[in-house]
Coordinates of C-alpha atoms in Angstrom, one line a residue:
X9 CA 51.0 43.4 185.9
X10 CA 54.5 45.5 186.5
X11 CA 56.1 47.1 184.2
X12 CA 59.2 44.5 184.3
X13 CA 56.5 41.5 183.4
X14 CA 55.2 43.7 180.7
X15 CA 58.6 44.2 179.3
X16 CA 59.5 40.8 179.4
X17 CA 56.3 39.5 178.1
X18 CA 56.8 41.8 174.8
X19 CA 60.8 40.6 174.8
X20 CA 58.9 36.6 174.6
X21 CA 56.6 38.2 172.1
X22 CA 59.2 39.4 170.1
X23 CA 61.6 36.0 170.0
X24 CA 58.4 34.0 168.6
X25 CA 58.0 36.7 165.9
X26 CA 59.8 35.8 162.4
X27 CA 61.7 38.7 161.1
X28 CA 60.4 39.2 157.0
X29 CA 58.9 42.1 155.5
X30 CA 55.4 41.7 156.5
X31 CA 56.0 41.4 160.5
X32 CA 58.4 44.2 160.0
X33 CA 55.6 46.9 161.3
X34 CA 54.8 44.7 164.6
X35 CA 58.1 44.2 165.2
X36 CA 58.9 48.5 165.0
X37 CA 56.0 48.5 167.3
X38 CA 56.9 46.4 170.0
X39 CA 60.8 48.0 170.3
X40 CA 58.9 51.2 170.7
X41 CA 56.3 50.0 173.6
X42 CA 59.8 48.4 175.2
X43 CA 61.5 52.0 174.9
X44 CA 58.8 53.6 176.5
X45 CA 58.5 50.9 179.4
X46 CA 61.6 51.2 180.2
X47 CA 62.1 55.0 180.6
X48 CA 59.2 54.4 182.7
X49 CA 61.4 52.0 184.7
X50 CA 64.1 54.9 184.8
X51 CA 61.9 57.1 186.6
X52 CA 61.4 57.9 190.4
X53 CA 58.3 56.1 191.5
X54 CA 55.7 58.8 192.5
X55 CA 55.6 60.5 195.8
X56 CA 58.6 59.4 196.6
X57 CA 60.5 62.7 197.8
X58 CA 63.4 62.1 195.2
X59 CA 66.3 61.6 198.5
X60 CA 67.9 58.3 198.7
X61 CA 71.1 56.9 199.0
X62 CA 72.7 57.1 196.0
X63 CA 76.7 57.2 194.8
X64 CA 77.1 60.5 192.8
X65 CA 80.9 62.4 194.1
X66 CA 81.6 65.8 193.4
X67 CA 82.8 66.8 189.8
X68 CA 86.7 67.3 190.3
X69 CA 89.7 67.3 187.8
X70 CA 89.5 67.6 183.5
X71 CA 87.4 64.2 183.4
X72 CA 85.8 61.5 184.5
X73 CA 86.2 57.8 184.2
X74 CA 83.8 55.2 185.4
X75 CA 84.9 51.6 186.7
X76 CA 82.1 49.1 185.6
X77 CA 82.5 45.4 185.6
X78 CA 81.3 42.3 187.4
X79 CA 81.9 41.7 190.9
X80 CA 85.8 40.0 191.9
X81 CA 87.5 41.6 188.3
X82 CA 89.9 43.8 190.1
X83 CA 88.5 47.2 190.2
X84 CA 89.6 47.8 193.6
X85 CA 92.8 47.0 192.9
X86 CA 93.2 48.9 189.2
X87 CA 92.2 52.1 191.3
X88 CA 94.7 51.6 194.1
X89 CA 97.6 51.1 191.5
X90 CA 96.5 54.2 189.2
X91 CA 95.4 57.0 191.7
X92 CA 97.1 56.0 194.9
X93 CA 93.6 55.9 196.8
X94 CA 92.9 53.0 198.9
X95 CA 89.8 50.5 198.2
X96 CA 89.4 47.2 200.0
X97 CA 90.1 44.7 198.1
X98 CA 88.8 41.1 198.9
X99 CA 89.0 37.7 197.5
X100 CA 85.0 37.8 197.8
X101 CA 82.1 39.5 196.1
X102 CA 80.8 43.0 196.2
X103 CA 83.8 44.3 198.8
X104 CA 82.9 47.7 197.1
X105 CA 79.4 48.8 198.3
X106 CA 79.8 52.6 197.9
X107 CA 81.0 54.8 194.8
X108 CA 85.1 55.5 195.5
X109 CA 86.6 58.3 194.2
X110 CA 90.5 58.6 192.9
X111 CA 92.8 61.0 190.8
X112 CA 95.1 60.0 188.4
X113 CA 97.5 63.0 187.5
X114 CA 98.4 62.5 183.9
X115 CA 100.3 64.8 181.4
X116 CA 99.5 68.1 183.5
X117 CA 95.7 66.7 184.4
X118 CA 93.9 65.4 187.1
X119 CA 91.5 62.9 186.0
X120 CA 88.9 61.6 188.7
X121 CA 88.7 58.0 188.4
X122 CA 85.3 56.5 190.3
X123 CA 85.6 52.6 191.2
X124 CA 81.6 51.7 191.5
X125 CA 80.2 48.5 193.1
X126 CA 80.0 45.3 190.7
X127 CA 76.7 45.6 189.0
X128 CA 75.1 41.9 187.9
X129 CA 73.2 40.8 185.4
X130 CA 69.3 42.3 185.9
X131 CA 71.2 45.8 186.9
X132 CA 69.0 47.8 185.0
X133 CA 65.9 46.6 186.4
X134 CA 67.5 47.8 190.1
X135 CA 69.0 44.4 191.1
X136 CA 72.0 44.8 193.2
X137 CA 71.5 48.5 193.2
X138 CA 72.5 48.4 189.5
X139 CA 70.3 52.1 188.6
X140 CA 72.5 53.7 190.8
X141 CA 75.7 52.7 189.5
X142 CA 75.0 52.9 185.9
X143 CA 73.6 56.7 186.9
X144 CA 77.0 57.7 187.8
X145 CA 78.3 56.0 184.7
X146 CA 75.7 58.4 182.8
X147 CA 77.6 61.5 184.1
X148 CA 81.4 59.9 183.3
X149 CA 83.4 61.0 180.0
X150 CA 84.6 57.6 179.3
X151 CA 83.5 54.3 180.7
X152 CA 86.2 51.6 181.6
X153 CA 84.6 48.3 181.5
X154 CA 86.8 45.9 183.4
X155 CA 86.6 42.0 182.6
X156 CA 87.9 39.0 183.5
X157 CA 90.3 37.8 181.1
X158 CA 89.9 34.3 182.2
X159 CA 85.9 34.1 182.1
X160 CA 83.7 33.8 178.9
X161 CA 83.3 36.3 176.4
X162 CA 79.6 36.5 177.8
X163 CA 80.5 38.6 180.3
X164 CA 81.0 41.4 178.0
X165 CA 77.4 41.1 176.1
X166 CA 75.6 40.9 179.4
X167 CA 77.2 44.0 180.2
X168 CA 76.4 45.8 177.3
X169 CA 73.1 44.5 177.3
X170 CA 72.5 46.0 180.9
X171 CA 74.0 49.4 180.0
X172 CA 71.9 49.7 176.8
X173 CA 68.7 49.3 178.3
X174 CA 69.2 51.9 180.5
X175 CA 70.1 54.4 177.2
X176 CA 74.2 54.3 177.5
X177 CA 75.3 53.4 174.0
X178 CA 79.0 52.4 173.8
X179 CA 81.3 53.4 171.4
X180 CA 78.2 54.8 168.9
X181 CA 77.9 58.5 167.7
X182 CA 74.0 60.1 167.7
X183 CA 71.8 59.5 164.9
X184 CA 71.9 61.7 162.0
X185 CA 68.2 62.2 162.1
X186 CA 66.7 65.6 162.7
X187 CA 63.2 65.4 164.9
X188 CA 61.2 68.5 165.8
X189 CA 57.5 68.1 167.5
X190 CA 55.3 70.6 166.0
X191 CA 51.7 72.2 166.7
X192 CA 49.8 71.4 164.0
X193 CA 50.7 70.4 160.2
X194 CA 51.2 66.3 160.4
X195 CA 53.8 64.6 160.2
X196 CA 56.6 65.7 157.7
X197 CA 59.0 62.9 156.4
X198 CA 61.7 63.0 154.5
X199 CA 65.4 61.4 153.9
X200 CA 68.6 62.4 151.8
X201 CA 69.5 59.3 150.9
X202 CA 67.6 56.0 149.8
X203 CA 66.4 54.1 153.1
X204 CA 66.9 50.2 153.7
X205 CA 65.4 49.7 157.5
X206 CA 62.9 52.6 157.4
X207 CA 59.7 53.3 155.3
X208 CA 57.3 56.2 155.7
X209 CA 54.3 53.9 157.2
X210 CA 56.7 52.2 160.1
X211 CA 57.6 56.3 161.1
X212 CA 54.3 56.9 161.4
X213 CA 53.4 53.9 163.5
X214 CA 56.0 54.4 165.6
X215 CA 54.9 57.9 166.3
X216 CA 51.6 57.2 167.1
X217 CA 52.6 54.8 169.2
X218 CA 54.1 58.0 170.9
X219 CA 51.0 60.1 170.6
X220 CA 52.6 62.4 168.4
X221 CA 51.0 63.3 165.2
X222 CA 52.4 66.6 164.2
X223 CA 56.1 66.1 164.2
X224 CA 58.8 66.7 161.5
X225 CA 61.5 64.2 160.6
X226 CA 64.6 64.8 158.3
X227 CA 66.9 61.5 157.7
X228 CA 70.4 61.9 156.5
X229 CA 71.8 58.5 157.1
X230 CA 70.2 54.9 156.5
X231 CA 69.5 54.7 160.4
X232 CA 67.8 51.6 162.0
X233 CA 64.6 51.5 164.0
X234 CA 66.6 51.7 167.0
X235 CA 68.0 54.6 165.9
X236 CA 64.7 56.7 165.6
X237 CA 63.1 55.0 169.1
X238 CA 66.6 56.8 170.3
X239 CA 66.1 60.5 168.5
X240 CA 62.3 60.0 169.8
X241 CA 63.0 59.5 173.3
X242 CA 66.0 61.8 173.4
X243 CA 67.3 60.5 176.9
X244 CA 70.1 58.6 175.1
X245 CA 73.7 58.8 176.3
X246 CA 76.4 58.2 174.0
X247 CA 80.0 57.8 176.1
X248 CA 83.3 56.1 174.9
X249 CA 84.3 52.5 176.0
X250 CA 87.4 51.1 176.5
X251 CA 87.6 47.3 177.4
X252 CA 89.8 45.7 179.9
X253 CA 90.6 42.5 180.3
X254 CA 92.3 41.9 183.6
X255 CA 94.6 39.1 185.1
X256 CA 95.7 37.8 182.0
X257 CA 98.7 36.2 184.0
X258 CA 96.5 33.0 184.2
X259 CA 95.4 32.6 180.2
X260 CA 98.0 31.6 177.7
X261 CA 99.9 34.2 175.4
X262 CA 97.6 33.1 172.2
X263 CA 94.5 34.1 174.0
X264 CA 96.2 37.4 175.2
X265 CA 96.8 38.2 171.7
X266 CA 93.9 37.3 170.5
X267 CA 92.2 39.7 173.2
X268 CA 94.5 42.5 172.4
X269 CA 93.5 42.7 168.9
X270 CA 90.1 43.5 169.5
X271 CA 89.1 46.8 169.0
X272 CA 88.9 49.7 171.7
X273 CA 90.2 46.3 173.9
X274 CA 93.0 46.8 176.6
X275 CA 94.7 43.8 178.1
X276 CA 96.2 44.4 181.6
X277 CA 97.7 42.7 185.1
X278 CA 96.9 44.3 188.2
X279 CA 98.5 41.5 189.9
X280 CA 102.1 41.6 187.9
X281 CA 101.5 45.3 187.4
X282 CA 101.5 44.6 183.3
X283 CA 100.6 47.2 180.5
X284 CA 99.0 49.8 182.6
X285 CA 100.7 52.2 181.0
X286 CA 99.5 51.4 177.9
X287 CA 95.9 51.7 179.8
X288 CA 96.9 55.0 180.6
X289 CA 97.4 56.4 177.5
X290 CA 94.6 54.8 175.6
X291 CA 92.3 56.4 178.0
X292 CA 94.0 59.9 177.1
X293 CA 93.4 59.4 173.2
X294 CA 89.8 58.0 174.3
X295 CA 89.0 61.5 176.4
X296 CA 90.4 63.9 173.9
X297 CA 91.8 66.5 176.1
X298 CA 93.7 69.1 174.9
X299 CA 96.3 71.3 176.9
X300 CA 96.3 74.9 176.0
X301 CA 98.9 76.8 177.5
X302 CA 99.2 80.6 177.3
X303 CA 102.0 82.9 176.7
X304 CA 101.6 86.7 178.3
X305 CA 102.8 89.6 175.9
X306 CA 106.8 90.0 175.6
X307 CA 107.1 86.9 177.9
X308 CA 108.0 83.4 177.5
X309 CA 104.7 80.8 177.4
X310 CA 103.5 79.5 181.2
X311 CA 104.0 75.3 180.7
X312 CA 103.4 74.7 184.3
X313 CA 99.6 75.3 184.3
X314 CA 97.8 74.5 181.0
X315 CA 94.0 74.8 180.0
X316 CA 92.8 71.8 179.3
X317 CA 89.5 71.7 177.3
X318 CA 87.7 68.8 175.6
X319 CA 85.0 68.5 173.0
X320 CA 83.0 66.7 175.6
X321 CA 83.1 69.3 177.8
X322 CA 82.7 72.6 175.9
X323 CA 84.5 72.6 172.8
X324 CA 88.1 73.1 172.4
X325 CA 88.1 76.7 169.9
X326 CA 89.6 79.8 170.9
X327 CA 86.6 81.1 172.1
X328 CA 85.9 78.1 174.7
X329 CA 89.5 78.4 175.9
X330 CA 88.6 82.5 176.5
X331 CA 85.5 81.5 178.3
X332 CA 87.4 79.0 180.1
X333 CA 89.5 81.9 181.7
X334 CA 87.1 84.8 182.0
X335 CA 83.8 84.6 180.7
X336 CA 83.9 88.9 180.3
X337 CA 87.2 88.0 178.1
X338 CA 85.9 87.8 175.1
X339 CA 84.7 91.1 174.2
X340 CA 88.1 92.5 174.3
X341 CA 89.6 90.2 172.3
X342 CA 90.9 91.6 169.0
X343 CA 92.7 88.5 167.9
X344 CA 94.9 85.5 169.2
X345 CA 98.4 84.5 168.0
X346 CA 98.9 80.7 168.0
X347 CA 101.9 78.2 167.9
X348 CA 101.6 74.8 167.6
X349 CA 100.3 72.0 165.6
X350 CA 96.7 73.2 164.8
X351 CA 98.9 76.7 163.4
X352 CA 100.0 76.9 159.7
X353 CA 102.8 79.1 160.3
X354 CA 104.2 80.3 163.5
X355 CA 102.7 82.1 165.0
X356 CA 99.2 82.2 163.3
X357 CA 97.0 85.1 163.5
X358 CA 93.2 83.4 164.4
X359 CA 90.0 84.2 165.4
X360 CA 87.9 82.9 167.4
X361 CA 86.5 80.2 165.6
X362 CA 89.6 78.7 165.4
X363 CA 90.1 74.8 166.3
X364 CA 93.1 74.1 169.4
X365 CA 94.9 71.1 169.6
X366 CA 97.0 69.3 172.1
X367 CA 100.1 71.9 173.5
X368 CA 99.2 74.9 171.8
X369 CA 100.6 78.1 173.1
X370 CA 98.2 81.0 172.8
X371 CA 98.6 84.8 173.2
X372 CA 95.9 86.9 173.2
X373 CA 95.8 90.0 171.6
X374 CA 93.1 92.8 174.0
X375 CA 91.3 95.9 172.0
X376 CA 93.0 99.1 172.5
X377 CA 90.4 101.5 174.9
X378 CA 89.6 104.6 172.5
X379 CA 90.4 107.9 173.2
X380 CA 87.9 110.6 173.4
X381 CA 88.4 113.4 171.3
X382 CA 89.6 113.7 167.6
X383 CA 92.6 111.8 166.3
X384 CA 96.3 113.3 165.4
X385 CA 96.9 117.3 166.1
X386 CA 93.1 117.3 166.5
X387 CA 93.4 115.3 169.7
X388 CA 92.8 116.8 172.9
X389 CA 95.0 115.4 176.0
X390 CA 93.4 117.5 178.4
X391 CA 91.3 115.7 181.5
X392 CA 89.6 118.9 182.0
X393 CA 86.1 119.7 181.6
X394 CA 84.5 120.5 178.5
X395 CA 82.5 123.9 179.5
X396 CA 84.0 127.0 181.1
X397 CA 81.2 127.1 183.5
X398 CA 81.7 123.6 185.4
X399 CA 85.9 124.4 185.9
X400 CA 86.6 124.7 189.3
X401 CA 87.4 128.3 190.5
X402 CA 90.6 128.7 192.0
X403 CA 91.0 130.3 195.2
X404 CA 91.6 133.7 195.6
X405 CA 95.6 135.0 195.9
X406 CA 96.4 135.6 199.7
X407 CA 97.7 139.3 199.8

C-alpha cells in the first residue's frame, strides 16, 4: 500500500470516528500518523539524484510574491498589468506551464512578482505538477491567491486545503509552544495557562507516536493538537495571504460588496483594469517593508535610494539596517541619530537596538580612532620612533 492510500485510508478512518472525550486520544493519534505520512510524501524519493525540472527564479528585488489560483482566473493577465512582463494569456487551461517572473516597482522597491502554473485540486499529492509550484510558494513573502469572483466559494477551501497539507499555513502566526528533544530525563510538560484541547496523556501519545521519549514541552497558549503536530515536525511555513477575487465585472454590485468585506479579501478587474491600485497597496501593508534612507554628516538625507528592510527578511533595527550596508559597520558605530516616526524628538539619539519604521532618515555617528600617546600637553604628535637606537641616521654633510 502507498503512502497516498494510507493517508486516505486514515482520513476515512477519521470521518467514521465521533468526536467526544473518550475517542479524543485516537483521534490525536491518527492526525499525527497523517503528519508524518505526508512529510514522507514531501520528500525526494530515494536514489533519485535530487535534479529535475523544477520552477524556482532567482531571488531579485525587496520581496516576493507568489501567484496561486486555479487554472483560467487571470494570473497571466494580473502580471502583465502590474509588472509590464508579458505571459500568454489564453481563453483555455493551463497556458502557463513554467514559473514567470515580473517586477513591480513600488514606493522606491522592486518587488518580484512570480505568476506560477494553476495548481488543481490533488496538488499536494503531485497532480498537475502541484509540489513544484507550491515549493516556490514556500520561498515567497506573501502569497496572492487569485479566485474567480464568479465561481463558488469552494474554490477558496480546496485551495487552502492543498496548501495546508503541504505545511503553508495562511494568515496564522507559530505556535507559542516551546519544544526541545533531550538525551535522557523523559518527557517534561508543562503549560502557563489552563489547557482546553491538550492534556498531559494525549502529549505523550503523540510523542511516542514520534519515537521521542525524552523531550521537553513548555505551553504558553491554549494551542490545538494541530498546533503541537506543527511545533513537532517543525517544517511548517507560516506566509501572509491576501485574497483576490478577479473579474467581478460579471457578478452584481451586492455580491462585490459582500466579497470585499471579507477579511485580508481584495476584489479586482483585470479586464476593466478596476481596483488594482488598491491591490497594490494592500500588498505593501501585507509585506511590511520599511524604507530607511540615510543622511551623510553635514549633508542633506539621500531620498533617491533607500534601504528597505522587513521583519521577514532580517529584522528592521538599526543594527539590521548597519548590516544591511556593511556587515564590518557595526563595530564602529558609536551611535545613530534618527528622524522620523519611530523617533520621539528630532533627531533621536539610538542605539542599536532601536526599532525603524517606514521613511526614517538615519545618520550614523563612527568611533573616533584613538591616539597613541597620553592626552592634553602630555600628548606626543610626533610619528617618530620611540628609541634613539632605531632613528634613521642622517647622512653625512658634503664638505
Amino acid at each position: 500500500m502507498g503512502i497516498i492510500e494510507r493517508i486516505k485510508e486514515i482520513e476515512a478512518e477519521m470521518a467514521r470516528t465521533q468526536k467526544n472525550k473518550a475517542t479524543e486520544y485516537h483521534l490525536g493519534q491518527l492526525k499525527a500518523k497523517i503528519a508524518k505520512l505526508r512529510t514522507q510524501l514531501l520528500e525526494p524519493p530515494k536514489g533519485s539524484s535530487g535534479g529535475g525540472d523544477g520552477f524556482e527564479v532567482t531571488k531579485f528585488g525587496h520581496g516576493r510574491v507568489a501567484l496561486i489560483g486555479f487554472p483560467s482566473v487571470g494570473k497571466s493577465t494580473l502580471l502583465t498589468m502590474l509588472t509590464g512582463t508579458h505571459s500568454e494569456a489564453a481563453s483555455y487551461e493551463f497556458t502557463t506551464l513554467t514559473c514567470i517572473p515580473g517586477i513591480i516597482h513600488y514606493n522606491d522597491t522592486k518587488i518580484q512578482l512570480l505568476d506560477l502554473p494553476g495548481i488543481i485540486e490533488g496538488a499536494s499529492e503531485g497532480k498537475g505538477r502541484g509540489r513544484q509550484v507550491i515549493a516556490v510558494a514556500k520561498s515567497s513573502d506573501l502569497v496572492l491567491m487569485v479566485l474567480d469572483a464568479s465561481k463558488s466559494e469552494g474554490h477558496r477551501q480546496i485551495l487552502t486545503k492543498e496548501l495546508e497539507a503541504v505545511g503553508l499555513r495562511l494568515n496564522k502566526r507559530p505556535p507559542q509552544i516551546y519544544f526541545k528533544k533531550k538525551k535522557t530525563g523523559g518527557i517534561s510538560f508543562n503549560s502557563t495557562l489552563p489547557l482546553t484541547h491538550v492534556d498531559e496523556k494525549l502529549c505523550y501519545q503523540i510523542l511516542h507516536e514520534y519515537k521521542i521519549h525524552n523531550a521537553e514541552v513548555l505551553f504558553r497558549e491554549d494551542a490545538t493538537v494541530d498546533d503541537l503536530i506543527d511545533v513537532i515536525e517543525g517544517n511548517r511555513r507560516y506566509i501572509k495571504c491576501v485574497y483576490v477575487y478577479n473579474k467581478i465585472d460579471v457578478i452584481g454590485i451586492d455580491d462585490v460588496d459582500k466579497l470585499a468585506r471579507q477579511p485580508n479579501s481584495v476584489v479586482i478587474s483585470c479586464n476593466l483594469k478596476l481596483n488594482l491600485d488598491r491591490l497594490l497597496s494592500k500588498m505593501w501593508e501585507e509585506m511590511g517593508l520599511v524604507r530607511v534612507y540615510t543622511k551623510p554628516q553635514g549633508q542633506q538625507p539621500d531620498f533617491s535610494d533607500p534601504v528597505v528592510l522587513s521583519a521577514d527578511r532580517g529584522g528592521c533595527s538599526v543594527e539590521d539596517f548597519c548590516n544591511h550596508i556593511h556587515r564590518s559597520l557595526i563595530k564602529d558605530v558609536k551611535y545613530v541619530l534618527v528622524w522620523g516616526s519611530s523617533a520621539r524628538h528630532y533627531p533621536q539619539h539610538c542605539g542599536l537596538g532601536h526599532s525603524l519604521q517606514d521613511e526614517d532618515v538615519v545618520q550614523i555617528v563612527k568611533k573616533k580612532e584613538k591616539e597613541e600617546g597620553g592626552r592634553g600637553r602630555f600628548k606626543s604628535h610626533t610619528t617618530g620612533p620611540a628609541r634613539i637606537s632605531d632613528r634613521e641616521k642622517k647622512a653625512p654633510l658634503k664638505t
